[in-house]
Amino acid sequence: GGSKEITGSQTDTLSFGQLGISVTLNSNFTATAAAGVDSGTDAATLTIAEETGQAAQLTFKIGSGNNAAQDDLTFDLTVTKSTTLGSGTGSNLSDVANFATAADASAAITVVSDAIDQLQTARSAVGVGQNRLDFAAQNLASSIENNESARSTLLDLDVAAEMTQFTSKQILVQSGVAMLAQANQMPQNLLRLLQG
């Protein structure tokens, strides 16, 4: 329970147990702000309503633009603990402690069964969010690779064009030197003819 503000270079890790998911938070996550983006600092924020069982909304920036529908990835997490899981009729797992009568045991079975269903639904939502994040990461990696390939192609074209132009100029210079050499020999040949 409660909140912990992360400052400076501190980090904290949220671990989702057997799902194998862990999220490392840094000082961009504030202690009390609602989910979304804090307009003053552009810091991503996270709020988990532990006591009420409400869904916590996670928002990740996955694009370079400002269009939330295309550039943000948002999904909800449901708080799952003994005080929030149960039948929804006022009983929850933390209330299931007394099995003195058959009616108590039957009521406990209903609460536990509903709690299992709610937990599985919450786990599936985490799985969906994880799959969406994996897909977004792969998509971004592919986009980066394509951009680098296009950049490399453009740079290679520039090098090829410059080499072609350099070779053309070099041939012109060599031709000019050869012509000058021929032109310097002409007066000497004329003098030889006159002397001979």
CSV table of N, CA, C and O in Angstrom, one decimal, residues 85-176:
chain,number,residue,atom,x,y,z
A,85,LEU,N,-10.5,-9.6,-4.6
A,85,LEU,CA,-11.0,-10.8,-5.3
A,85,LEU,C,-12.1,-11.4,-4.5
A,85,LEU,O,-12.1,-11.6,-3.3
A,86,GLY,N,-13.1,-11.9,-5.2
A,86,GLY,CA,-14.2,-12.6,-4.6
A,86,GLY,C,-15.5,-12.5,-5.4
A,86,GLY,O,-15.4,-12.2,-6.6
A,87,SER,N,-16.6,-12.7,-4.8
A,87,SER,CA,-17.9,-12.8,-5.5
A,87,SER,C,-18.5,-11.5,-5.9
A,87,SER,O,-19.4,-11.5,-6.7
A,88,GLY,N,-18.0,-10.4,-5.3
A,88,GLY,CA,-18.6,-9.1,-5.6
A,88,GLY,C,-19.9,-8.9,-4.8
A,88,GLY,O,-20.6,-7.9,-5.0
A,89,THR,N,-20.2,-9.7,-3.9
A,89,THR,CA,-21.5,-9.6,-3.1
A,89,THR,C,-21.1,-9.1,-1.7
A,89,THR,O,-21.9,-9.3,-0.8
A,90,GLY,N,-20.0,-8.5,-1.6
A,90,GLY,CA,-19.6,-8.0,-0.2
A,90,GLY,C,-18.6,-9.0,0.4
A,90,GLY,O,-17.9,-8.6,1.3
A,91,SER,N,-18.4,-10.2,-0.1
A,91,SER,CA,-17.5,-11.1,0.4
A,91,SER,C,-16.3,-11.1,-0.5
A,91,SER,O,-16.4,-11.0,-1.7
A,92,ASN,N,-15.1,-11.3,0.1
A,92,ASN,CA,-13.9,-11.5,-0.7
A,92,ASN,C,-13.0,-12.5,0.0
A,92,ASN,O,-13.3,-13.1,1.0
A,93,LEU,N,-11.8,-12.8,-0.6
A,93,LEU,CA,-11.0,-13.8,-0.1
A,93,LEU,C,-10.5,-13.6,1.3
A,93,LEU,O,-10.4,-14.5,2.1
A,94,SER,N,-10.4,-12.4,1.7
A,94,SER,CA,-9.9,-12.1,3.1
A,94,SER,C,-11.0,-12.4,4.1
A,94,SER,O,-10.7,-12.6,5.3
A,95,ASP,N,-12.3,-12.4,3.6
A,95,ASP,CA,-13.4,-12.8,4.5
A,95,ASP,C,-13.6,-14.3,4.7
A,95,ASP,O,-14.3,-14.7,5.6
A,96,VAL,N,-12.9,-15.1,3.8
A,96,VAL,CA,-13.1,-16.5,3.9
A,96,VAL,C,-12.1,-17.1,4.9
A,96,VAL,O,-11.0,-17.3,4.6
A,97,ALA,N,-12.6,-17.3,6.1
A,97,ALA,CA,-11.7,-17.8,7.1
A,97,ALA,C,-12.5,-18.8,8.0
A,97,ALA,O,-11.8,-19.6,8.7
A,98,ASN,N,-13.8,-18.8,8.0
A,98,ASN,CA,-14.6,-19.6,8.9
A,98,ASN,C,-15.3,-20.7,8.1
A,98,ASN,O,-16.1,-20.4,7.2
A,99,PHE,N,-15.0,-21.9,8.5
A,99,PHE,CA,-15.7,-23.0,7.8
A,99,PHE,C,-16.5,-23.9,8.9
A,99,PHE,O,-16.5,-25.1,8.8
A,100,ALA,N,-17.2,-23.2,9.8
A,100,ALA,CA,-17.8,-23.9,10.9
A,100,ALA,C,-19.0,-24.7,10.4
A,100,ALA,O,-19.4,-25.7,11.0
A,101,THR,N,-19.7,-24.2,9.3
A,101,THR,CA,-20.9,-24.9,8.8
A,101,THR,C,-20.7,-25.2,7.3
A,101,THR,O,-19.9,-24.7,6.7
A,102,ALA,N,-21.6,-26.1,6.9
A,102,ALA,CA,-21.6,-26.4,5.5
A,102,ALA,C,-22.0,-25.2,4.6
A,102,ALA,O,-21.5,-25.0,3.5
A,103,ALA,N,-22.8,-24.3,5.1
A,103,ALA,CA,-23.2,-23.1,4.4
A,103,ALA,C,-22.0,-22.2,4.3
A,103,ALA,O,-21.8,-21.6,3.2
A,104,ASP,N,-21.1,-22.1,5.3
A,104,ASP,CA,-19.9,-21.3,5.2
A,104,ASP,C,-19.0,-21.9,4.2
A,104,ASP,O,-18.4,-21.1,3.4
A,105,ALA,N,-18.9,-23.2,4.1
A,105,ALA,CA,-18.0,-23.8,3.2
A,105,ALA,C,-18.5,-23.6,1.7
A,105,ALA,O,-17.7,-23.3,0.8
A,106,SER,N,-19.8,-23.7,1.5
A,106,SER,CA,-20.4,-23.5,0.2
A,106,SER,C,-20.2,-22.0,-0.2
A,106,SER,O,-19.9,-21.8,-1.4
A,107,ALA,N,-20.4,-21.1,0.7
A,107,ALA,CA,-20.1,-19.7,0.4
A,107,ALA,C,-18.7,-19.5,0.0
A,107,ALA,O,-18.3,-18.7,-0.9
A,108,ALA,N,-17.8,-20.1,0.8
A,108,ALA,CA,-16.3,-20.0,0.5
A,108,ALA,C,-16.0,-20.5,-0.9
A,108,ALA,O,-15.2,-19.9,-1.6
A,109,ILE,N,-16.6,-21.6,-1.3
A,109,ILE,CA,-16.3,-22.2,-2.6
A,109,ILE,C,-16.7,-21.2,-3.7
A,109,ILE,O,-16.0,-21.0,-4.6
A,110,THR,N,-17.9,-20.6,-3.5
A,110,THR,CA,-18.3,-19.6,-4.5
A,110,THR,C,-17.3,-18.4,-4.6
A,110,THR,O,-17.0,-18.0,-5.7
A,111,VAL,N,-16.9,-17.9,-3.4
A,111,VAL,CA,-16.0,-16.8,-3.4
A,111,VAL,C,-14.7,-17.2,-4.0
A,111,VAL,O,-14.1,-16.4,-4.8
A,112,VAL,N,-14.1,-18.3,-3.7
A,112,VAL,CA,-12.8,-18.8,-4.2
A,112,VAL,C,-12.9,-19.0,-5.7
A,112,VAL,O,-12.1,-18.6,-6.5
A,113,SER,N,-14.0,-19.6,-6.2
A,113,SER,CA,-14.2,-19.8,-7.6
A,113,SER,C,-14.3,-18.5,-8.4
A,113,SER,O,-13.7,-18.3,-9.4
A,114,ASP,N,-15.0,-17.5,-7.8
A,114,ASP,CA,-15.1,-16.2,-8.5
A,114,ASP,C,-13.8,-15.5,-8.4
A,114,ASP,O,-13.4,-14.8,-9.4
A,115,ALA,N,-13.0,-15.7,-7.4
A,115,ALA,CA,-11.7,-15.1,-7.2
A,115,ALA,C,-10.7,-15.7,-8.3
A,115,ALA,O,-10.0,-14.9,-8.9
A,116,ILE,N,-10.8,-17.0,-8.5
A,116,ILE,CA,-10.0,-17.6,-9.5
A,116,ILE,C,-10.3,-17.1,-10.9
A,116,ILE,O,-9.4,-16.7,-11.7
A,117,ASP,N,-11.6,-16.9,-11.2
A,117,ASP,CA,-12.0,-16.4,-12.5
A,117,ASP,C,-11.5,-14.9,-12.7
A,117,ASP,O,-11.0,-14.6,-13.7
A,118,GLN,N,-11.7,-14.1,-11.6
A,118,GLN,CA,-11.2,-12.7,-11.7
A,118,GLN,C,-9.7,-12.7,-11.9
A,118,GLN,O,-9.2,-11.9,-12.6
A,119,LEU,N,-9.0,-13.6,-11.2
A,119,LEU,CA,-7.5,-13.6,-11.3
A,119,LEU,C,-7.1,-14.0,-12.7
A,119,LEU,O,-6.2,-13.4,-13.3
A,120,GLN,N,-7.7,-15.0,-13.3
A,120,GLN,CA,-7.4,-15.4,-14.6
A,120,GLN,C,-7.7,-14.3,-15.6
A,120,GLN,O,-6.9,-14.1,-16.6
A,121,THR,N,-8.8,-13.6,-15.4
A,121,THR,CA,-9.1,-12.4,-16.3
A,121,THR,C,-8.0,-11.4,-16.2
A,121,THR,O,-7.6,-10.8,-17.2
A,122,ALA,N,-7.6,-11.1,-15.0
A,122,ALA,CA,-6.6,-10.1,-14.8
A,122,ALA,C,-5.2,-10.5,-15.4
A,122,ALA,O,-4.5,-9.7,-16.0
A,123,ARG,N,-4.9,-11.8,-15.2
A,123,ARG,CA,-3.7,-12.3,-15.9
A,123,ARG,C,-3.7,-12.3,-17.4
A,123,ARG,O,-2.7,-11.9,-18.0
A,124,SER,N,-4.9,-12.6,-17.9
A,124,SER,CA,-5.0,-12.5,-19.4
A,124,SER,C,-4.9,-11.1,-19.9
A,124,SER,O,-4.3,-10.8,-20.9
A,125,ALA,N,-5.4,-10.1,-19.1
A,125,ALA,CA,-5.2,-8.7,-19.5
A,125,ALA,C,-3.7,-8.3,-19.5
A,125,ALA,O,-3.2,-7.6,-20.4
A,126,VAL,N,-3.0,-8.8,-18.5
A,126,VAL,CA,-1.5,-8.5,-18.4
A,126,VAL,C,-0.8,-9.2,-19.7
A,126,VAL,O,0.0,-8.6,-20.3
A,127,GLY,N,-1.3,-10.4,-20.0
A,127,GLY,CA,-0.7,-11.1,-21.2
A,127,GLY,C,-1.0,-10.3,-22.5
A,127,GLY,O,-0.1,-10.2,-23.3
A,128,VAL,N,-2.2,-9.8,-22.6
A,128,VAL,CA,-2.5,-9.0,-23.8
A,128,VAL,C,-1.6,-7.8,-23.8
A,128,VAL,O,-1.1,-7.4,-24.9
A,129,GLY,N,-1.5,-7.1,-22.7
A,129,GLY,CA,-0.6,-5.9,-22.7
A,129,GLY,C,0.8,-6.3,-23.0
A,129,GLY,O,1.5,-5.5,-23.8
A,130,GLN,N,1.3,-7.4,-22.5
A,130,GLN,CA,2.7,-7.8,-22.8
A,130,GLN,C,2.8,-8.1,-24.3
A,130,GLN,O,3.8,-7.7,-24.9
A,131,ASN,N,1.9,-8.8,-24.9
A,131,ASN,CA,1.9,-9.1,-26.3
A,131,ASN,C,1.9,-7.8,-27.1
A,131,ASN,O,2.6,-7.7,-28.1
A,132,ARG,N,1.1,-6.9,-26.7
A,132,ARG,CA,1.0,-5.6,-27.5
A,132,ARG,C,2.4,-4.8,-27.4
A,132,ARG,O,2.8,-4.3,-28.3
A,133,LEU,N,3.0,-4.9,-26.2
A,133,LEU,CA,4.3,-4.2,-26.0
A,133,LEU,C,5.3,-4.9,-26.8
A,133,LEU,O,6.2,-4.3,-27.5
A,134,ASP,N,5.3,-6.3,-26.8
A,134,ASP,CA,6.3,-7.0,-27.6
A,134,ASP,C,6.1,-6.7,-29.1
A,134,ASP,O,7.1,-6.5,-29.8
A,135,PHE,N,4.9,-6.7,-29.6
A,135,PHE,CA,4.6,-6.3,-31.0
A,135,PHE,C,5.1,-4.9,-31.3
A,135,PHE,O,5.7,-4.7,-32.3
A,136,ALA,N,4.8,-4.0,-30.4
A,136,ALA,CA,5.3,-2.6,-30.6
A,136,ALA,C,6.8,-2.5,-30.7
A,136,ALA,O,7.4,-1.8,-31.5
A,137,ALA,N,7.5,-3.3,-29.8
A,137,ALA,CA,8.9,-3.3,-29.8
A,137,ALA,C,9.5,-3.8,-31.1
A,137,ALA,O,10.4,-3.3,-31.7
A,138,GLN,N,8.9,-4.9,-31.5
A,138,GLN,CA,9.3,-5.5,-32.8
A,138,GLN,C,9.1,-4.6,-34.0
A,138,GLN,O,9.9,-4.5,-34.9
A,139,ASN,N,7.9,-3.9,-33.9
A,139,ASN,CA,7.6,-3.0,-35.0
A,139,ASN,C,8.6,-1.8,-35.0
A,139,ASN,O,9.0,-1.4,-36.1
A,140,LEU,N,8.9,-1.3,-33.9
A,140,LEU,CA,9.9,-0.2,-33.8
A,140,LEU,C,11.2,-0.7,-34.3
A,140,LEU,O,11.9,0.0,-35.0
A,141,ALA,N,11.7,-1.9,-33.9
A,141,ALA,CA,12.9,-2.4,-34.3
A,141,ALA,C,13.0,-2.6,-35.8
A,141,ALA,O,14.0,-2.2,-36.5
A,142,SER,N,11.9,-3.1,-36.4
A,142,SER,CA,11.8,-3.2,-37.9
A,142,SER,C,11.8,-1.8,-38.5
A,142,SER,O,12.5,-1.6,-39.6
A,143,SER,N,11.1,-0.8,-38.0
A,143,SER,CA,11.1,0.5,-38.5
A,143,SER,C,12.5,1.1,-38.5
A,143,SER,O,13.0,1.7,-39.4
A,144,ILE,N,13.3,0.9,-37.4
A,144,ILE,CA,14.6,1.4,-37.3
A,144,ILE,C,15.5,0.8,-38.3
A,144,ILE,O,16.3,1.4,-39.0
A,145,GLU,N,15.4,-0.6,-38.5
A,145,GLU,CA,16.2,-1.3,-39.5
A,145,GLU,C,15.9,-0.8,-40.9
A,145,GLU,O,16.8,-0.5,-41.7
A,146,ASN,N,14.6,-0.5,-41.2
A,146,ASN,CA,14.2,0.0,-42.5
A,146,ASN,C,14.8,1.4,-42.8
A,146,ASN,O,15.2,1.7,-43.9
A,147,ASN,N,14.7,2.2,-41.7
A,147,ASN,CA,15.2,3.6,-41.9
A,147,ASN,C,16.7,3.6,-42.1
A,147,ASN,O,17.2,4.4,-42.9
A,148,GLU,N,17.4,2.7,-41.3
A,148,GLU,CA,18.9,2.6,-41.5
A,148,GLU,C,19.2,2.1,-42.9
A,148,GLU,O,20.2,2.6,-43.5
A,149,SER,N,18.4,1.2,-43.4
A,149,SER,CA,18.7,0.6,-44.7
A,149,SER,C,18.5,1.7,-45.8
A,149,SER,O,19.3,1.8,-46.7
A,150,ALA,N,17.4,2.5,-45.7
A,150,ALA,CA,17.1,3.5,-46.6
A,150,ALA,C,18.2,4.6,-46.6
A,150,ALA,O,18.7,5.1,-47.6
A,151,ARG,N,18.6,4.9,-45.3
A,151,ARG,CA,19.7,5.9,-45.2
A,151,ARG,C,21.0,5.5,-45.8
A,151,ARG,O,21.7,6.2,-46.5
A,152,SER,N,21.3,4.2,-45.6
A,152,SER,CA,22.5,3.6,-46.2
A,152,SER,C,22.5,3.6,-47.7
A,152,SER,O,23.4,3.9,-48.4
A,153,THR,N,21.3,3.3,-48.3
A,153,THR,CA,21.1,3.3,-49.7
A,153,THR,C,21.3,4.7,-50.3
A,153,THR,O,22.0,4.9,-51.3
A,154,LEU,N,20.8,5.7,-49.6
A,154,LEU,CA,20.9,7.1,-50.1
A,154,LEU,C,22.4,7.5,-50.0
A,154,LEU,O,22.9,8.1,-50.9
A,155,LEU,N,23.1,7.2,-48.9
A,155,LEU,CA,24.5,7.5,-48.8
A,155,LEU,C,25.3,6.8,-49.8
A,155,LEU,O,26.3,7.3,-50.4
A,156,ASP,N,25.0,5.5,-50.1
A,156,ASP,CA,25.7,4.7,-51.2
A,156,ASP,C,25.5,5.4,-52.5
A,156,ASP,O,26.4,5.4,-53.3
A,157,LEU,N,24.3,5.8,-52.8
A,157,LEU,CA,24.0,6.5,-54.1
A,157,LEU,C,24.9,7.8,-54.2
A,157,LEU,O,25.4,8.1,-55.3
A,158,ASP,N,25.0,8.5,-53.1
A,158,ASP,CA,25.8,9.8,-53.2
A,158,ASP,C,27.2,9.4,-53.5
A,158,ASP,O,27.9,10.1,-54.2
A,159,VAL,N,27.8,8.4,-52.8
A,159,VAL,CA,29.2,8.0,-53.0
A,159,VAL,C,29.4,7.6,-54.5
A,159,VAL,O,30.3,8.0,-55.1
A,160,ALA,N,28.4,6.8,-55.0
A,160,ALA,CA,28.6,6.3,-56.4
A,160,ALA,C,28.5,7.5,-57.4
A,160,ALA,O,29.3,7.6,-58.3
A,161,ALA,N,27.6,8.5,-57.2
A,161,ALA,CA,27.6,9.6,-58.0
A,161,ALA,C,28.8,10.5,-58.0
A,161,ALA,O,29.4,10.9,-59.0
A,162,GLU,N,29.4,10.6,-56.7
A,162,GLU,CA,30.6,11.4,-56.6
A,162,GLU,C,31.8,10.7,-57.2
A,162,GLU,O,32.6,11.4,-57.8
A,163,MET,N,31.9,9.4,-57.1
A,163,MET,CA,33.0,8.7,-57.7
A,163,MET,C,32.9,8.7,-59.3
A,163,MET,O,33.9,8.9,-59.9
A,164,THR,N,31.7,8.7,-59.8
A,164,THR,CA,31.5,8.8,-61.3
A,164,THR,C,32.0,10.2,-61.7
A,164,THR,O,32.7,10.4,-62.7
A,165,GLN,N,31.6,11.2,-61.0
A,165,GLN,CA,32.0,12.6,-61.3
A,165,GLN,C,33.5,12.8,-61.2
A,165,GLN,O,34.1,13.4,-62.0
A,166,PHE,N,34.1,12.2,-60.1
A,166,PHE,CA,35.5,12.3,-59.9
A,166,PHE,C,36.3,11.6,-61.1
A,166,PHE,O,37.2,12.2,-61.6
A,167,THR,N,35.8,10.4,-61.5
A,167,THR,CA,36.5,9.7,-62.5
A,167,THR,C,36.4,10.5,-63.9
A,167,THR,O,37.4,10.6,-64.6
A,168,SER,N,35.3,11.1,-64.1
A,168,SER,CA,35.1,11.9,-65.3
A,168,SER,C,36.0,13.1,-65.3
A,168,SER,O,36.7,13.4,-66.3
A,169,LYS,N,36.1,13.8,-64.2
A,169,LYS,CA,37.1,14.9,-64.1
A,169,LYS,C,38.5,14.5,-64.2
A,169,LYS,O,39.3,15.2,-64.9
A,170,GLN,N,38.8,13.4,-63.7
A,170,GLN,CA,40.2,12.9,-63.7
A,170,GLN,C,40.6,12.5,-65.2
A,170,GLN,O,41.7,12.8,-65.6
A,171,ILE,N,39.7,11.9,-65.9
A,171,ILE,CA,39.9,11.6,-67.3
A,171,ILE,C,40.1,12.9,-68.1
A,171,ILE,O,41.1,13.0,-69.0
A,172,LEU,N,39.4,14.0,-67.8
A,172,LEU,CA,39.5,15.3,-68.5
A,172,LEU,C,40.9,15.9,-68.2
A,172,LEU,O,41.6,16.4,-69.1
A,173,VAL,N,41.3,15.8,-66.9
A,173,VAL,CA,42.6,16.4,-66.6
A,173,VAL,C,43.7,15.6,-67.3
A,173,VAL,O,44.7,16.2,-67.8
A,174,GLN,N,43.7,14.3,-67.3
A,174,GLN,CA,44.7,13.5,-67.9
A,174,GLN,C,44.7,13.8,-69.4
A,174,GLN,O,45.8,13.8,-70.0
A,175,SER,N,43.6,13.9,-70.0
A,175,SER,CA,43.5,14.3,-71.5
A,175,SER,C,44.1,15.6,-71.7
A,175,SER,O,44.9,15.8,-72.7
A,176,GLY,N,43.9,16.6,-70.9
A,176,GLY,CA,44.5,17.9,-71.0
A,176,GLY,C,46.0,17.9,-70.9
A,176,GLY,O,46.7,18.5,-71.7
